[in-house]
mmCIF file of C-alpha atoms in Angstrom:
data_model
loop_
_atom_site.group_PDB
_atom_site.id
_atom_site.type_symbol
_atom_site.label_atom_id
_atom_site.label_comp_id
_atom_site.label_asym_id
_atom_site.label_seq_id
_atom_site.Cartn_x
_atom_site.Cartn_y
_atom_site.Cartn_z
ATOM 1 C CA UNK A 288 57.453 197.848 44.133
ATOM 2 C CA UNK A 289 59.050 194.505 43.125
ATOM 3 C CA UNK A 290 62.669 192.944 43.173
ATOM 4 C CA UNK A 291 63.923 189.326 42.285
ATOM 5 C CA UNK A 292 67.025 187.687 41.932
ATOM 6 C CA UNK A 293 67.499 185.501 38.902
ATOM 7 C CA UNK A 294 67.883 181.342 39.973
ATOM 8 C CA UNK A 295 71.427 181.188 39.397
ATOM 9 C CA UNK A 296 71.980 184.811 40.808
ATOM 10 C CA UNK A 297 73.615 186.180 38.375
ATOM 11 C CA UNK A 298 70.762 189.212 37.799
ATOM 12 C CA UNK A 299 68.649 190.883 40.029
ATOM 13 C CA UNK A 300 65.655 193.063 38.635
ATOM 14 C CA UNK A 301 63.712 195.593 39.897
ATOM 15 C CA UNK A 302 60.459 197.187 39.034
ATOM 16 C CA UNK A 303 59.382 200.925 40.817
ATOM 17 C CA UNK A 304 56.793 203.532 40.452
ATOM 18 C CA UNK A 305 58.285 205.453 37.637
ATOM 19 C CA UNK A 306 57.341 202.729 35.231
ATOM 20 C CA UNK A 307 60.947 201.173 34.882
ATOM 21 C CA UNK A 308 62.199 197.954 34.813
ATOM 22 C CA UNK A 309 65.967 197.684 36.023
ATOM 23 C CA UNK A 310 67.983 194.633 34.952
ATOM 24 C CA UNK A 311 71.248 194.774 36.563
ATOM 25 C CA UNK A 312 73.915 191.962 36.144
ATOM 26 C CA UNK A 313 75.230 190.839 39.350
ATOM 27 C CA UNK A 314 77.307 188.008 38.644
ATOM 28 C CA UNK A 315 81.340 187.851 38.552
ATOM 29 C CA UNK A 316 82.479 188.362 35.269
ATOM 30 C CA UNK A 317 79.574 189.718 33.747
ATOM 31 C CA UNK A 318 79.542 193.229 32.467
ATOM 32 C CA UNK A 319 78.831 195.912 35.190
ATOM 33 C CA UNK A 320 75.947 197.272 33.097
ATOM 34 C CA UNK A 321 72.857 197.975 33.784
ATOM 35 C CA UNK A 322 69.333 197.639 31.268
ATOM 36 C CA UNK A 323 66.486 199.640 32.090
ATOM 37 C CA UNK A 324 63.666 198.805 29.839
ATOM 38 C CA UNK A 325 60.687 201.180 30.188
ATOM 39 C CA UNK A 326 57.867 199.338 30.903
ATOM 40 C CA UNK A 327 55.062 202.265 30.219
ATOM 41 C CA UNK A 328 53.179 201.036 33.365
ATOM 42 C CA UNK A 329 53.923 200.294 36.964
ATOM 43 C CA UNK A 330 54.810 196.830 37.598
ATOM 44 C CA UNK A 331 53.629 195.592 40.961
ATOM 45 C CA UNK A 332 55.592 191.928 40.397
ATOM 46 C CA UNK A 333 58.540 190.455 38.556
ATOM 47 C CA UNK A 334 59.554 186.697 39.136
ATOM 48 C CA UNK A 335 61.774 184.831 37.078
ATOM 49 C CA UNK A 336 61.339 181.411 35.362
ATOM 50 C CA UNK A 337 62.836 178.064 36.966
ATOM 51 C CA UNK A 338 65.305 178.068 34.768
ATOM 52 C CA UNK A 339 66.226 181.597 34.653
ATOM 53 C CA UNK A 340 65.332 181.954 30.664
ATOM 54 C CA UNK A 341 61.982 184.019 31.421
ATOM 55 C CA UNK A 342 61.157 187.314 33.011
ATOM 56 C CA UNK A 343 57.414 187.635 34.080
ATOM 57 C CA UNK A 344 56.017 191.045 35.440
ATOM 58 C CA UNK A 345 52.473 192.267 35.722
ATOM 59 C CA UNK A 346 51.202 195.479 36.861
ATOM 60 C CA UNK A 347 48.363 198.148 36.795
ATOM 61 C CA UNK A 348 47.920 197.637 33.027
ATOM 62 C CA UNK A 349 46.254 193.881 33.686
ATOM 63 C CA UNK A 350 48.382 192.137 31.579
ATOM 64 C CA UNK A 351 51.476 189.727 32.188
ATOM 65 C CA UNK A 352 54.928 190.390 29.987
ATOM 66 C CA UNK A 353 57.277 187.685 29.126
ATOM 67 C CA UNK A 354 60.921 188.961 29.186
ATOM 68 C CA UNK A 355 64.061 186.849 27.891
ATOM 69 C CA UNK A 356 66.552 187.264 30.632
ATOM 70 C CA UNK A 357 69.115 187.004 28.138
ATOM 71 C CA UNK A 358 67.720 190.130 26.048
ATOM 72 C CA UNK A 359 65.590 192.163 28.394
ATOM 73 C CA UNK A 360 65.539 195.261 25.874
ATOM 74 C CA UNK A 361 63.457 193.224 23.664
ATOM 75 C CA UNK A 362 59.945 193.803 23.538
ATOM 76 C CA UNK A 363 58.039 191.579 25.567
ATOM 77 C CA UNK A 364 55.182 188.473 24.757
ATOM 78 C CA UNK A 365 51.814 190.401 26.213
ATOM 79 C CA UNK A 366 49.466 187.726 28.038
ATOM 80 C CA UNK A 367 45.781 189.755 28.039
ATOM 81 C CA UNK A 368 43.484 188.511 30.120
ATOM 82 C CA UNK A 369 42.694 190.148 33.139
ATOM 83 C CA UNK A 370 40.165 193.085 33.800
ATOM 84 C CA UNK A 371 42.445 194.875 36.065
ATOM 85 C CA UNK A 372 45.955 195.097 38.024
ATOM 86 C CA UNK A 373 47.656 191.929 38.181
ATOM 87 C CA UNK A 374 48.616 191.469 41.897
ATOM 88 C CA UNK A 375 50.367 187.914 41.820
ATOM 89 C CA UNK A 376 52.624 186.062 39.870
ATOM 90 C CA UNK A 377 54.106 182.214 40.566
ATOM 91 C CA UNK A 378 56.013 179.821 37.868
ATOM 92 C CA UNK A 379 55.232 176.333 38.699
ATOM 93 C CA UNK A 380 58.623 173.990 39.729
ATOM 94 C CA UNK A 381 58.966 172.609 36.382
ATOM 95 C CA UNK A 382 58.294 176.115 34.849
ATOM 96 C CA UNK A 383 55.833 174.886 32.262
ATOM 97 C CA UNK A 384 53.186 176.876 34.082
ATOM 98 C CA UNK A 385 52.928 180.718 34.732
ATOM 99 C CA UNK A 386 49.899 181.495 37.338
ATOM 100 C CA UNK A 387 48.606 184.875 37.590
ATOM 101 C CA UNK A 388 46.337 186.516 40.114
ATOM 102 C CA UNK A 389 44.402 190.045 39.916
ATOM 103 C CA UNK A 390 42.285 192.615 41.578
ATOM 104 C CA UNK A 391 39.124 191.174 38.909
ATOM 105 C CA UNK A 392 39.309 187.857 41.326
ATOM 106 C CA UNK A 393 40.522 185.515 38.458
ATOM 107 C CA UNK A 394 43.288 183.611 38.734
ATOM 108 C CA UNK A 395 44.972 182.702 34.778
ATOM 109 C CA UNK A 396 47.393 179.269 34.014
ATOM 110 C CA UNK A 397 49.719 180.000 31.051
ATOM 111 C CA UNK A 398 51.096 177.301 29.751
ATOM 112 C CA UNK A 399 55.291 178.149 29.061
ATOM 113 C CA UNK A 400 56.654 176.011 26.766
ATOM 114 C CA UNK A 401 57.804 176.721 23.303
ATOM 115 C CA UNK A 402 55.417 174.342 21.736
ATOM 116 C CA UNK A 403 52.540 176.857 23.414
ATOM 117 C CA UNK A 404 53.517 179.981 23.237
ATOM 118 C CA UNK A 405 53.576 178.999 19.446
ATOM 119 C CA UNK A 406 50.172 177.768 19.244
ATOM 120 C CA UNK A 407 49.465 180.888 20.834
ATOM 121 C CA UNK A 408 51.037 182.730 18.176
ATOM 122 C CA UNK A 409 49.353 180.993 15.625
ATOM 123 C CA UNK A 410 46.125 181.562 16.899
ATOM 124 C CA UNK A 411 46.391 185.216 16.850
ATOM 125 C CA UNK A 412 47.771 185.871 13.520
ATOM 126 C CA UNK A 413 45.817 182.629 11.720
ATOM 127 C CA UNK A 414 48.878 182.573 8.786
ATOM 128 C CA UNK A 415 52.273 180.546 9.449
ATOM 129 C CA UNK A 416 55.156 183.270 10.120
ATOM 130 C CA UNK A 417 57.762 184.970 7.360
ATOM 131 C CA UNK A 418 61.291 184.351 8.806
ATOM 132 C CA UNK A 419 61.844 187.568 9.990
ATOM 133 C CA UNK A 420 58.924 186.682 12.010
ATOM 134 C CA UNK A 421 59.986 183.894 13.387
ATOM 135 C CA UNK A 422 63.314 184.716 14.231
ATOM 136 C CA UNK A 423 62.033 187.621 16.584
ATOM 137 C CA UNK A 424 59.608 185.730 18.182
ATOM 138 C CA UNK A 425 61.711 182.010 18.478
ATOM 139 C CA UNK A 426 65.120 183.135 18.786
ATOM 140 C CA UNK A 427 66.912 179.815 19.157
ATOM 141 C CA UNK A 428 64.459 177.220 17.303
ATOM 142 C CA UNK A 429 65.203 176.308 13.706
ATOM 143 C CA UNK A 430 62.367 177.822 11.333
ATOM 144 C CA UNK A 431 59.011 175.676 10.843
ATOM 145 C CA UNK A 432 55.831 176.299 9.431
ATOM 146 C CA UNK A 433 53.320 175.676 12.349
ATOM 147 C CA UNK A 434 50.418 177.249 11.410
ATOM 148 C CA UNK A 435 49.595 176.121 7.906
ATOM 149 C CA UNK A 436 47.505 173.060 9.144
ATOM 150 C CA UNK A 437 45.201 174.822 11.164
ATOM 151 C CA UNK A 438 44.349 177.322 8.631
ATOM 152 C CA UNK A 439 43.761 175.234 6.086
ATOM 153 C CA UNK A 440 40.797 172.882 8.038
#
């Protein structure tokens, strides 16, 4: 169904039919392993980030998952919004922007930066994160409270 190669080719990854996603290293001196991360549903487009950090697919299930190319068996960051299958995917040049397309005619802008995709976190939950939290969901950024403001106005 879908296939990409990562921006510095080092990966290529593959989504089919059977509901699997296939991550397989590529690059010279990486190990000659492959990660297949069950997906659940078919995914009818995978595209990787500018920078090669992020993994986007989208399939029949309508919603748009956020891999880390670094750690593809980790579960991904869901973006809801669509009705129905998502068709299309496209990261904009700077890769601050993921655009996704659908069979319910919408077409959704997700903004990609760290600073969003925790305000998006915050929104959902309404209650800054325990570090255990945090470190799943921000691998790599020192711990901050970031929702403590917003629930207390």
């Amino acid at each position: 169904r879908a296939i990409a190669f990562s921006p510095d080719g080092q990966y290529v990854v593959s989504a089919g039919d059977d509901g699997l996603i296939k991550h397989t290293p590529i690059g010279e001196g990486l190990p000659p392993r492959e990660k297949t991360v069950d997906d659940v549903t078919r995914a009818r487009w995978v595209i990787f980030s500018p920078d090669g950090t992020v993994m986007a697919t989208a399939g029949d299930d309508g919603m748009v998952k956020l891999w880390q190319n670094a750690d593809p068996d980790r579960d991904p960051v869901r973006l809801r919004g669509h009705g129905s299958i998502v068709r299309t995917l496209a990261f904009s040049p700077d890769g601050r922007r993921l655009a996704s397309g659908g069979d319910d005619r919408s077409i959704y802008l997700w903004a990609m930066g760290i600073h969003a995709l925790q305000e998006m976190a915050c929104a959902r939950v309404a209650r800054d994160f325990s570090q255990d939290e945090w470190d799943a969901l921000f691998i790599s950024e020192p711990y901050q409270p970031l929702c403590s403001k917003e629930v207390a106005e």
